Amino acid sequence: MSLGLGNSLTSNLYSSSEVSYSMSFDGTGDFLSFTETTFNIEDTGDELTIAFWAKRTDNNDEAVVLGNSASASFKRLNFDSDGDALIIESDQNGQTATGTVTADTNWHHYAITAVGSSGGNTATVVMYEDGSAVSVSNSNFGVSDNKDFTVNRIGADAAVSGTKEFKGLLYQVAIWTDKLEANEVAAIYNSGSPIDIEENSGDYDSSSELAHLWDFREGSGSTAADQAGSLNATLNGDAAFSTTTPS
């Protein structure tokens, strides 16, 4: 469907009957757990994209989107304690990339792409908020050999004390073993209307590289299936399905 804005807007929308749930976290002992998995970021040819929709209920604490139960200080993707920065930290403590984002309680779509580079070079990291690239600083993310990005939780890391857990709603948490281009990120943001990323549509043509997708379409129960892979996630604490989703 052409709307005179290139192909970034697409008609490949989710129907309300297909996917109409997000995952709700109150920030106290809530998370989803899955089998620990490593995503390569430190060699030439390594490509990774992580994308998700988030509606935070406050911006007063760090908020972990992806984390690892074995470490509370690294191996995670999180918002900072002021809510105005999105940080990804590798398996090497202190090696991070940070993007400037908006601190509010509205729905936003975020995407992070990383392309590895051998020889002790940092990975090239680009971050997006609502389909547009944001300013990024890179503190050696991806520079260390055999230090990649290893996670096994959604919504928390090892610190389940309420100070680092995500508070609010997450929707369509997705991981690709590919670098999405800027026009693809804009296409899946789709001016705030989520699309079915399991299918190519418009400028988005990387569905075959979609490795993991938690879109919470079950709507109930104790498991959130990985619609693209095998990392089915178990709900812990008060994590719960919600009917509040991006429009």
Coordinates of C-alpha atoms in Angstrom, one line a residue:
M1 CA 0.0 0.0 0.0
S2 CA 1.6 3.3 -1.1
L3 CA 0.8 6.4 0.9
G4 CA 3.2 8.7 -0.9
L5 CA 5.9 8.2 1.8
G6 CA 7.9 5.5 0.2
N7 CA 7.3 2.1 1.5
S8 CA 7.9 2.6 5.2
L9 CA 4.2 2.6 5.9
T10 CA 2.7 -0.8 5.4
S11 CA -0.8 -2.4 5.5
N12 CA 0.6 -5.7 7.0
L13 CA -0.9 -4.9 10.4
Y14 CA -1.8 -7.3 13.1
S15 CA -5.5 -7.9 13.4
S16 CA -6.9 -7.4 16.9
S17 CA -7.8 -11.1 17.0
E18 CA -4.3 -12.3 16.1
V19 CA -2.0 -10.5 18.5
S20 CA -3.7 -8.3 21.1
Y21 CA -1.6 -8.8 24.2
S22 CA 1.5 -7.3 25.8
M23 CA 3.4 -8.4 28.9
S24 CA 3.0 -6.4 32.2
F25 CA 5.6 -6.1 34.9
D26 CA 5.2 -4.3 38.2
G27 CA 8.9 -4.2 39.0
T28 CA 8.9 -6.5 42.0
G29 CA 10.0 -10.0 41.2
D30 CA 8.6 -10.1 37.7
F31 CA 10.5 -11.5 34.7
L32 CA 10.3 -14.1 31.9
S33 CA 13.0 -16.8 31.9
F34 CA 14.3 -18.8 28.9
T35 CA 17.3 -21.0 28.1
E36 CA 20.5 -18.9 28.2
T37 CA 21.5 -18.0 24.7
T38 CA 24.5 -16.1 23.3
F39 CA 24.4 -13.7 20.4
N40 CA 27.7 -13.0 18.6
I41 CA 28.8 -9.4 18.4
E42 CA 32.6 -9.4 18.3
D43 CA 33.7 -10.8 14.9
T44 CA 33.5 -9.5 11.4
G45 CA 30.3 -10.9 10.0
D46 CA 28.4 -10.9 13.3
E47 CA 25.1 -9.1 13.0
L48 CA 22.4 -8.6 15.5
T49 CA 19.2 -6.6 15.8
I50 CA 17.0 -6.4 18.9
A51 CA 13.6 -4.5 18.7
F52 CA 10.7 -4.1 21.1
W53 CA 7.8 -1.8 22.1
A54 CA 7.8 -0.4 25.6
K55 CA 5.5 1.6 27.8
R56 CA 7.2 2.4 31.1
T57 CA 5.2 3.3 34.1
D58 CA 8.0 5.5 35.6
N59 CA 11.5 6.6 34.8
N60 CA 13.0 6.6 38.4
D61 CA 14.9 3.3 38.3
E62 CA 17.0 1.3 35.9
A63 CA 14.7 -0.9 33.8
V64 CA 16.0 -4.1 32.3
V65 CA 14.5 -5.3 29.1
L66 CA 16.8 -8.3 28.5
G67 CA 19.1 -9.6 31.2
N68 CA 21.0 -12.5 32.6
S69 CA 20.4 -14.3 35.9
A70 CA 24.1 -14.8 36.5
S71 CA 25.1 -11.2 36.7
A72 CA 23.4 -8.0 37.9
S73 CA 25.9 -5.6 36.4
F74 CA 26.3 -6.6 32.8
K75 CA 24.9 -8.9 30.0
R76 CA 21.8 -6.8 29.7
L77 CA 19.8 -4.2 27.7
N78 CA 18.3 -1.6 29.9
F79 CA 17.1 1.9 30.4
D80 CA 19.1 4.1 32.8
S81 CA 17.8 5.4 36.2
D82 CA 16.7 8.7 34.6
G83 CA 14.9 6.9 31.8
D84 CA 16.6 9.0 29.1
A85 CA 19.2 6.5 27.9
L86 CA 19.0 3.0 26.5
I87 CA 22.1 0.9 27.3
I88 CA 23.3 -2.4 26.0
E89 CA 26.2 -4.1 27.8
S90 CA 28.1 -7.2 26.6
D91 CA 29.4 -10.2 28.4
Q92 CA 32.5 -8.0 29.3
N93 CA 31.6 -5.8 32.2
G94 CA 31.8 -2.1 31.3
Q95 CA 31.7 -2.5 27.5
T96 CA 28.5 -0.7 26.6
A97 CA 26.8 1.3 23.9
T98 CA 24.3 4.0 25.0
G99 CA 21.6 5.7 23.0
T100 CA 19.7 8.9 24.0
V101 CA 15.9 8.3 24.3
T102 CA 12.8 10.0 25.5
A103 CA 11.9 9.7 29.2
D104 CA 8.1 9.4 29.4
T105 CA 5.3 6.9 30.0
N106 CA 4.1 6.6 26.3
W107 CA 4.5 3.7 24.0
H108 CA 7.7 3.8 22.0
H109 CA 9.4 1.4 19.6
Y110 CA 13.1 0.8 20.0
A111 CA 15.6 -1.0 17.8
I112 CA 19.3 -1.7 18.4
T113 CA 21.6 -3.0 15.6
A114 CA 25.1 -4.2 16.1
V115 CA 27.7 -5.3 13.5
G116 CA 30.9 -6.9 14.8
S117 CA 34.4 -6.1 13.7
S118 CA 37.5 -8.3 14.4
G119 CA 40.9 -7.2 15.5
G120 CA 40.0 -5.5 18.8
N121 CA 37.6 -3.0 17.2
T122 CA 34.2 -2.0 18.7
A123 CA 31.1 -3.2 17.1
T124 CA 29.1 -0.6 15.1
V125 CA 25.9 0.1 17.0
V126 CA 22.9 2.1 15.8
M127 CA 19.8 2.7 18.0
Y128 CA 16.4 3.9 17.0
E129 CA 13.4 5.3 18.8
D130 CA 10.1 5.4 16.9
G131 CA 11.8 4.6 13.6
S132 CA 14.4 7.3 13.8
A133 CA 18.1 6.9 14.7
V134 CA 19.2 8.5 18.0
S135 CA 22.6 9.6 19.2
V136 CA 24.8 6.7 20.4
S137 CA 28.1 6.6 22.3
N138 CA 30.0 3.3 22.2
S139 CA 32.4 2.3 25.1
N140 CA 34.1 -0.7 23.6
F141 CA 30.9 -2.7 23.0
G142 CA 31.9 -5.8 21.1
V143 CA 35.7 -5.1 21.3
S144 CA 36.7 -8.2 23.3
D145 CA 37.2 -11.7 21.7
N146 CA 34.8 -14.3 23.1
K147 CA 32.7 -11.7 24.8
D148 CA 29.4 -11.5 23.1
F149 CA 25.8 -10.9 24.4
T150 CA 24.4 -13.7 26.6
V151 CA 20.9 -13.4 28.1
N152 CA 18.2 -15.6 29.6
R153 CA 15.6 -13.2 31.0
I154 CA 13.0 -10.6 29.8
G155 CA 12.2 -7.8 32.2
A156 CA 15.0 -8.4 34.8
D157 CA 18.6 -9.5 35.4
A158 CA 19.9 -11.1 38.5
A159 CA 18.8 -8.2 40.7
V160 CA 15.1 -8.9 41.5
S161 CA 14.9 -6.3 44.2
G162 CA 12.7 -3.7 42.4
T163 CA 15.6 -1.4 41.5
K164 CA 16.6 -2.8 38.1
E165 CA 13.5 -4.6 36.9
F166 CA 11.3 -3.3 34.1
K167 CA 8.1 -1.5 35.2
G168 CA 5.4 -1.3 32.6
L169 CA 4.5 -3.1 29.4
L170 CA 6.6 -4.8 26.8
Y171 CA 5.3 -5.9 23.4
Q172 CA 6.8 -7.7 20.4
V173 CA 10.2 -8.4 21.8
A174 CA 12.2 -9.6 18.7
I175 CA 15.8 -10.6 17.8
W176 CA 17.2 -11.0 14.3
T177 CA 20.6 -12.5 13.4
D178 CA 20.9 -9.7 10.9
K179 CA 21.3 -6.0 10.8
L180 CA 18.0 -4.3 10.0
E181 CA 18.5 -1.2 7.8
A182 CA 17.1 2.2 8.7
N183 CA 14.2 1.9 6.3
E184 CA 13.3 -1.6 7.7
V185 CA 13.2 -0.2 11.3
A186 CA 10.9 2.6 10.1
A187 CA 8.7 0.0 8.4
I188 CA 8.2 -2.1 11.5
Y189 CA 7.6 1.0 13.6
N190 CA 5.0 2.0 10.9
S191 CA 4.1 5.3 12.5
G192 CA 3.1 3.6 15.7
S193 CA 1.0 0.8 14.3
P194 CA 2.8 -2.6 14.8
I195 CA 3.1 -4.9 11.8
D196 CA 3.5 -8.7 11.5
I197 CA 7.3 -9.0 11.5
E198 CA 7.0 -12.7 10.6
E199 CA 6.2 -11.6 7.1
N200 CA 8.1 -9.3 4.7
S201 CA 6.1 -6.1 4.0
G202 CA 7.1 -2.9 2.2
D203 CA 10.7 -1.9 3.1
Y204 CA 10.9 -4.7 5.7
D205 CA 12.4 -7.8 4.1
S206 CA 14.3 -9.6 6.9
S207 CA 11.6 -11.9 8.2
S208 CA 13.8 -14.9 7.2
E209 CA 16.5 -13.7 9.7
L210 CA 14.0 -13.3 12.6
A211 CA 15.5 -15.7 15.2
H212 CA 13.2 -15.1 18.2
L213 CA 9.9 -13.4 18.8
W214 CA 7.9 -13.1 21.9
D215 CA 4.6 -11.3 21.0
F216 CA 2.5 -12.7 23.9
R217 CA -0.3 -13.8 21.7
E218 CA -1.3 -16.5 24.1
G219 CA -3.1 -14.0 26.3
S220 CA -3.1 -16.3 29.3
G221 CA -1.1 -19.1 31.0
S222 CA 2.4 -19.4 32.4
T223 CA 4.4 -19.5 29.1
A224 CA 5.1 -17.0 26.3
A225 CA 6.0 -18.9 23.2
D226 CA 8.9 -17.9 21.0
Q227 CA 7.1 -17.6 17.7
A228 CA 10.3 -17.7 15.6
G229 CA 12.6 -20.0 17.5
S230 CA 12.8 -22.4 20.4
L231 CA 13.2 -20.0 23.4
N232 CA 9.8 -20.4 25.0
A233 CA 9.7 -18.2 28.1
T234 CA 8.3 -18.9 31.5
L235 CA 6.4 -16.2 33.5
N236 CA 7.8 -15.5 37.0
G237 CA 6.4 -13.4 39.8
D238 CA 3.5 -11.2 38.8
A239 CA 4.4 -10.9 35.1
A240 CA 1.1 -11.1 33.4
F241 CA -0.6 -10.7 30.0
S242 CA -2.2 -7.4 29.3
T243 CA -4.7 -6.2 26.7
T244 CA -3.0 -2.8 26.4
T245 CA -0.9 -2.7 23.2
P246 CA 0.4 0.0 20.9
S247 CA -2.3 1.3 18.5

